[in-house]
Coordinates of C-alpha atoms in Angstrom, one line a residue:
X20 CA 16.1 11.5 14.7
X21 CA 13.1 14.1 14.7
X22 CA 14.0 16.6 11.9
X23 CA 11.1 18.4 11.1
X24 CA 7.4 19.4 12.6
X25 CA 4.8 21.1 10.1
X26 CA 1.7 22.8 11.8
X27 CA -1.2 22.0 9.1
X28 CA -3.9 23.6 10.6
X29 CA -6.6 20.6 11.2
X30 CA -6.2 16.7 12.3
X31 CA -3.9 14.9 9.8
X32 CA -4.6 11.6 9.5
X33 CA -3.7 9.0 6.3
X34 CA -0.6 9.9 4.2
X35 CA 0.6 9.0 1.2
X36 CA 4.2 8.8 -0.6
X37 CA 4.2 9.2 -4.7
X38 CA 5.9 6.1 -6.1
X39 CA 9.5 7.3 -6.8
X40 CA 9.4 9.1 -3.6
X41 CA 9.4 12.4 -4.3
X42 CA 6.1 13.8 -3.2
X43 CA 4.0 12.8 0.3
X44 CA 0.1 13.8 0.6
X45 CA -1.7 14.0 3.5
X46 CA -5.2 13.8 4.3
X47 CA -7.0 16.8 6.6
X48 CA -9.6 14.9 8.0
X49 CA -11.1 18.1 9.9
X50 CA -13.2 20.9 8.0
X51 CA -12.1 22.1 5.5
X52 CA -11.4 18.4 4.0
X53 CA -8.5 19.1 1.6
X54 CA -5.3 17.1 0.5
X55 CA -1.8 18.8 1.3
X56 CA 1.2 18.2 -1.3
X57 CA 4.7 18.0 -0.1
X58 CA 8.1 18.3 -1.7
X59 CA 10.4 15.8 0.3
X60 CA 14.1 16.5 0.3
X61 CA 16.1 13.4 -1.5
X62 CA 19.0 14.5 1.1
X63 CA 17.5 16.0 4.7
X64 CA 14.1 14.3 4.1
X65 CA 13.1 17.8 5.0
X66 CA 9.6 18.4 3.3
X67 CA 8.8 22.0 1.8
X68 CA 4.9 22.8 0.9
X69 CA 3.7 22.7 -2.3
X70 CA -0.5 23.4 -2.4
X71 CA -3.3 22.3 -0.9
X72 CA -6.6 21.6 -2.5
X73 CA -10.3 20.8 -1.4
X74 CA -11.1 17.0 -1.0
X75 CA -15.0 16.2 -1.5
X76 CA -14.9 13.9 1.8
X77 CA -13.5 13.3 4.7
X78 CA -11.2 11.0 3.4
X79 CA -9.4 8.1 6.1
X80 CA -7.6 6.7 2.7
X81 CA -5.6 8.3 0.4
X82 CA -3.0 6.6 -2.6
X83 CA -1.6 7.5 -5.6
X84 CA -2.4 5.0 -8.7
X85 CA 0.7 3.1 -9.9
X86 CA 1.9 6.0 -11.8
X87 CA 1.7 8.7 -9.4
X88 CA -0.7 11.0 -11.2
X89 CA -3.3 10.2 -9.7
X90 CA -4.7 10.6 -6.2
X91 CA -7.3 7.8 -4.8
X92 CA -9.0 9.3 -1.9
X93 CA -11.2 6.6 0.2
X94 CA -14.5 8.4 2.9
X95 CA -15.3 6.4 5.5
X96 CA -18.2 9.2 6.5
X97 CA -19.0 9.9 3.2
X98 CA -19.3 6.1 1.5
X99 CA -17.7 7.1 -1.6
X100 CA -13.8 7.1 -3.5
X101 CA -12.8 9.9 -5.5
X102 CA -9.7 10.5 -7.6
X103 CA -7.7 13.4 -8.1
X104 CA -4.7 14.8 -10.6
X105 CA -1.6 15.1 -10.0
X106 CA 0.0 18.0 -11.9
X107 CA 3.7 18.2 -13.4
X108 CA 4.8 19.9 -9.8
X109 CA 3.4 16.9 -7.7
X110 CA 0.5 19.0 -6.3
X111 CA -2.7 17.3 -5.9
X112 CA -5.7 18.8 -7.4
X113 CA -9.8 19.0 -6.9
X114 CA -10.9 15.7 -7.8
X115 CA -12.0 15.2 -10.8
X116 CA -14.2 11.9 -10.2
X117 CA -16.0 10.5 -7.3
X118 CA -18.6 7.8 -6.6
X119 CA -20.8 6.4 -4.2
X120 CA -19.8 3.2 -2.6
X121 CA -21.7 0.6 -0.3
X122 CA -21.4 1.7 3.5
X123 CA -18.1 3.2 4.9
X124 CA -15.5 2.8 2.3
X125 CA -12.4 2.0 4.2
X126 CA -9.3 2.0 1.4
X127 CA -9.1 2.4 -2.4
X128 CA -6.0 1.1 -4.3
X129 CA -4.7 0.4 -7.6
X130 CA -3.2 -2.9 -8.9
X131 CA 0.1 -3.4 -9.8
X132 CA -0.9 -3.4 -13.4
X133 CA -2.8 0.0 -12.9
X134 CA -5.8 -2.0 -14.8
X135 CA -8.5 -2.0 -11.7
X136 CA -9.3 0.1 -8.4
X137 CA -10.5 -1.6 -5.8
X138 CA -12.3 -0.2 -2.3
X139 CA -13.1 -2.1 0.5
X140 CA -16.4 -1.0 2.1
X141 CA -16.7 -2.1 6.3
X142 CA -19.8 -1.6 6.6
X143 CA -21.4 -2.8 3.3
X144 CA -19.3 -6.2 3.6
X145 CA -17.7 -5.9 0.2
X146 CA -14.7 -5.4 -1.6
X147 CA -15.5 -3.2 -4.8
X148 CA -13.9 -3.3 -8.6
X149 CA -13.6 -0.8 -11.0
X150 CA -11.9 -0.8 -14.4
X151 CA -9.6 2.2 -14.3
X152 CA -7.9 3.8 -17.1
X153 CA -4.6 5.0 -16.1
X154 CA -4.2 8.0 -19.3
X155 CA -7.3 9.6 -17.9
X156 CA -7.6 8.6 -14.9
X157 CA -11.3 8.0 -15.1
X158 CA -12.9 4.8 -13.9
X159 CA -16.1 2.8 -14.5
X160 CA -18.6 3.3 -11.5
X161 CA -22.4 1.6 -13.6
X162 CA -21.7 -1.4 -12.6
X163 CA -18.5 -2.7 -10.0
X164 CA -17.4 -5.7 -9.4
X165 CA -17.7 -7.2 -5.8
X166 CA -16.3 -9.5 -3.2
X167 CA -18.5 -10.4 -0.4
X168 CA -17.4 -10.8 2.6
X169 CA -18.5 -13.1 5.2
X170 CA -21.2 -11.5 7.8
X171 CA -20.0 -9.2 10.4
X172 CA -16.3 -9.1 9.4
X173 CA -15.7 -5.3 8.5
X174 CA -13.5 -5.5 5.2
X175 CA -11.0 -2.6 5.8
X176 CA -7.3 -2.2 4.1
X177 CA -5.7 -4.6 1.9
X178 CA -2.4 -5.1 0.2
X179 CA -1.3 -6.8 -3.0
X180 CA 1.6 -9.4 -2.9
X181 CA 4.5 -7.6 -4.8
X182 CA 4.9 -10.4 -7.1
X183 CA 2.2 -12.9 -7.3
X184 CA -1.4 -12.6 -7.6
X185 CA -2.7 -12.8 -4.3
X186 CA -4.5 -9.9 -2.4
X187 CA -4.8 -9.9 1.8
X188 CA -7.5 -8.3 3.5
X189 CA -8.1 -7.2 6.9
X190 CA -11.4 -6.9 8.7
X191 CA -11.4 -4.7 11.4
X192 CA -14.7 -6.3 13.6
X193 CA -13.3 -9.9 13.8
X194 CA -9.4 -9.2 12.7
X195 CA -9.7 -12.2 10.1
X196 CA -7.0 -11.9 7.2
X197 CA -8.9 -12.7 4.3
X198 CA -6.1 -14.0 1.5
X199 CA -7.3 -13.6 -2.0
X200 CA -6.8 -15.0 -5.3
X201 CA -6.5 -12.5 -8.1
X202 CA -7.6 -12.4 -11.9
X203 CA -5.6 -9.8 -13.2
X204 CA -6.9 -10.3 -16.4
X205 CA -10.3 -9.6 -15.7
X206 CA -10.0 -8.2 -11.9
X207 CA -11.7 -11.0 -10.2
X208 CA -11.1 -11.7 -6.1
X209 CA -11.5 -15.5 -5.1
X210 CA -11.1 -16.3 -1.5
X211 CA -8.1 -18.9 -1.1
X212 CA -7.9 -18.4 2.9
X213 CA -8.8 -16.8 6.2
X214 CA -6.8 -16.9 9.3
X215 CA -6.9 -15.2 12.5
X216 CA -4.7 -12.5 13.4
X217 CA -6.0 -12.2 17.1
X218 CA -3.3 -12.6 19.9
X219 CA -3.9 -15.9 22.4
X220 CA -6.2 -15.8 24.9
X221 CA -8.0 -11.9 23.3
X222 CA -11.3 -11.2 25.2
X223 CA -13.9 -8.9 23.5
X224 CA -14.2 -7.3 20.6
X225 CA -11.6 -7.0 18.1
X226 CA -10.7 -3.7 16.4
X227 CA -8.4 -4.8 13.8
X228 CA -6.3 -1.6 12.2
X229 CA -3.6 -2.4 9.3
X230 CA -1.7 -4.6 7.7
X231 CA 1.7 -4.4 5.7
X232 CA 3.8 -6.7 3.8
X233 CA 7.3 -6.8 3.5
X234 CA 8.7 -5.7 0.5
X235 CA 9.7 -9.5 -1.3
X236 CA 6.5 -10.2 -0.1
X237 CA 7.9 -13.4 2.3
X238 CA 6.0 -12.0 5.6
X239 CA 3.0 -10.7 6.2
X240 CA 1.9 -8.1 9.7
X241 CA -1.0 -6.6 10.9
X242 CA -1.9 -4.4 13.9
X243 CA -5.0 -5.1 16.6
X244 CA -5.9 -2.1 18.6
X245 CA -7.6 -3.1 21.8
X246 CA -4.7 -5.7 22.5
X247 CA -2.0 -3.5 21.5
X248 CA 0.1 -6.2 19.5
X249 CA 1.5 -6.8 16.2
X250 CA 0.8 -10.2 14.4
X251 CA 3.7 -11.9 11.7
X252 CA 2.7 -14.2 8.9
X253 CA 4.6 -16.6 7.0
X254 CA 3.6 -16.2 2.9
X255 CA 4.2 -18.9 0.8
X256 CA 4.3 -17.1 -2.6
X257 CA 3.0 -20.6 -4.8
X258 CA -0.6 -21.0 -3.0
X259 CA -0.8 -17.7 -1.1
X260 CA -1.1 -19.2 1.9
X261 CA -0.5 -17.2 5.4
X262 CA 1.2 -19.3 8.2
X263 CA 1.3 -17.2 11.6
X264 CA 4.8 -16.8 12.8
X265 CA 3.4 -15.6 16.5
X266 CA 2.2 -12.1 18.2
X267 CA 4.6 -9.2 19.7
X268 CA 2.8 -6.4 22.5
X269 CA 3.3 -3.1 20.8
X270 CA 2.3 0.7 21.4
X271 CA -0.5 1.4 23.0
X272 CA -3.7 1.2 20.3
X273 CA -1.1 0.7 17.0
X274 CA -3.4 2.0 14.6
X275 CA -0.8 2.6 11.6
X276 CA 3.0 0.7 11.0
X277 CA 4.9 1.1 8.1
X278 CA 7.8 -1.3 6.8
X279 CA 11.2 0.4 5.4
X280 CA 11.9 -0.1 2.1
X281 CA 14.9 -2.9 2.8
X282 CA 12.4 -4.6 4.8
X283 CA 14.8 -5.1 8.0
X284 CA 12.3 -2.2 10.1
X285 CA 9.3 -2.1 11.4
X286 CA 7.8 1.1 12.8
X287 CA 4.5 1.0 14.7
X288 CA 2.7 4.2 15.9
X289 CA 0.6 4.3 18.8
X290 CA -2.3 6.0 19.2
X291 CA -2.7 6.4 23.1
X292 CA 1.1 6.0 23.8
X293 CA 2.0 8.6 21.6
X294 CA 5.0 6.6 20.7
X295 CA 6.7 5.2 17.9
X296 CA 7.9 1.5 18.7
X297 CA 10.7 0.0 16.5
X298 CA 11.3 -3.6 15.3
X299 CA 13.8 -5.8 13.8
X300 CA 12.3 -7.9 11.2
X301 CA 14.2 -11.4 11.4
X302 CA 15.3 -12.2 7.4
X303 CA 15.0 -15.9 8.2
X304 CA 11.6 -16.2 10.4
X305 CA 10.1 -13.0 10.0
X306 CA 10.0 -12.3 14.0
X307 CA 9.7 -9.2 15.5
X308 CA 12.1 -8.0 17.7
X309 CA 12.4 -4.8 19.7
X310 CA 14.7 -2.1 18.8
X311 CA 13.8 0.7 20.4
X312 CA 10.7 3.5 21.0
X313 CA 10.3 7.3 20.4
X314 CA 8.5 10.0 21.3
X315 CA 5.9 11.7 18.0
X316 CA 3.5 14.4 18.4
X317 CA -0.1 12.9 19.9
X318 CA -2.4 10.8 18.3
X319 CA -0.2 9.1 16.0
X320 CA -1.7 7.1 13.6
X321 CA 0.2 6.7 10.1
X322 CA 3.6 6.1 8.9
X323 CA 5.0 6.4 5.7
X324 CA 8.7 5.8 5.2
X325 CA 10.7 6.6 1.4
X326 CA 14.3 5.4 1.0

């Protein structure tokens, strides 16, 4: 049930909720590039402003660290991260770090032990690691550690499993699902599998957009633009291992989906049907079905949900 709309004054694209909830930043990806901060309502969900503050990039990723005092802010355009404070109100501030990546820096996140950041860079084929202290907020850009990934595949967002040390990375120019082993120790990214997350019978090029995993971290989904469909993955939480569960048709170009914090929803926004399409996640199997679609402003493209 639509209960708000908030005129920002450019093209909002990535979001971003603090960890308990309380706070959602949003990326202006138009000129002037700043960050907004947000107040969300525990009751109405309602959000009231709180600042806004210059961003050095065009940033198509933004997260907070683990502890939510920190901002990680990801330019595509710009090949670089940056990090910002958070003060005690929840506002975001100018960033007080940045560095240049390799080519097109797609996503920047911490891991669950708030030890590393890691970016994934589409067009420089890597996945990049930095040792990240979580009191300052500074991070260690001489010299970062690297995943390569295979020729041509586009590395772009990633998620770690909630509870075992796997990471899974999409790449948006073949759609493979990269699943990776993880050294939490000493932040090192070991490639256990790759699987396709192309529908049957997909023609042409693939344009692979984001992936999400349930909150117990038993299923695995990720979006494909030009086919418009959502793909469902078994995990097996011992080996890491992805098993597909099979392919649903979704909105039109789903370029951002977002999985409620029960994990029994799925909600995918599409970009050309200006639509947001609604799923039942099956407990058991981890099938999609469909519940229902809605009407959202145009050009959808992220969803962020807080319980």
């Amino acid at each position: 049930t639509s209960i708000q709309q908030l005129a920002v004054g450019g093209t909002v694209m990535p979001l971003a909720a603090s960890p308990d909830g309380r706070f959602l930043y949003a990326s202006i990806r138009s000129e002037p590039f700043e960050v907004l901060s947000f107040a969300i309502d525990a009751s109405s969900g309602a959000l009231a402003p709180l600042g806004r503050s210059p961003l050095p990039a065009s940033m198509c990723w933004i997260s907070t660290d683990r502890s939510g005092r920190f901002l990680l802010g990801a330019s595509y355009g710009g090949s670089s991260i940056a990090v910002s404070p958070i003060d005690a109100r929840g506002v975001a501030q100018p960033a007080q770090q940045t560095a240049t990546t390799a080519p097109n820096a797609h996503a920047v996140q911490a891991d669950r032990a708030n030890r590393f950041l890691f970016a994934s860079c589409l067009g420089g084929g890597v996945v990049l690691g930095y040792r990240f202290d979580a009191a300052s907020g500074r991070f260690e850009a001489s010299d970062p550690m690297a995943w390569q990934a295979r020729a041509g595949a586009g590395p772009r967002h990633f998620a770690f499993h909630p509870g075992a040390p796997f990471v899974y990375l999409l790449n948006e120019l073949d759609a493979g699902v990269d699943v990776l082993a993880f050294d939490a120790r000493q932040g090192v990214l070991s490639r256990v599998q790759t699987i396709d997350s192309r529908p049957p019978g997909f023609r042409g090029e693939p344009w692979a957009a984001d992936l999400r995993l349930t909150p117990d971290g038993r299923f695995l989904f990720t979006s494909e633009r030009r086919s418009s469909t959502l793909a469902a993955f078994a995990v097996d939480a011992a080996t890491g291992r992805l098993t597909l569960v099979g392919h649903v048709p979704t909105e039109t170009q789903p370029r951002g989906f977002a999985i409620d914090p029960g994990g029994a929803w799925l909600l995918a926004a599409g970009q050309l049907s200006h639509r947001l399409g609604v799923y039942a996640i099956d407990p058991v199997t981890g099938r999609l079905a469909r519940h229902g679609e809605y009407g959202v402003g145009r050009n959808p493209n992220w969803v962020e949900i807080v319980a």
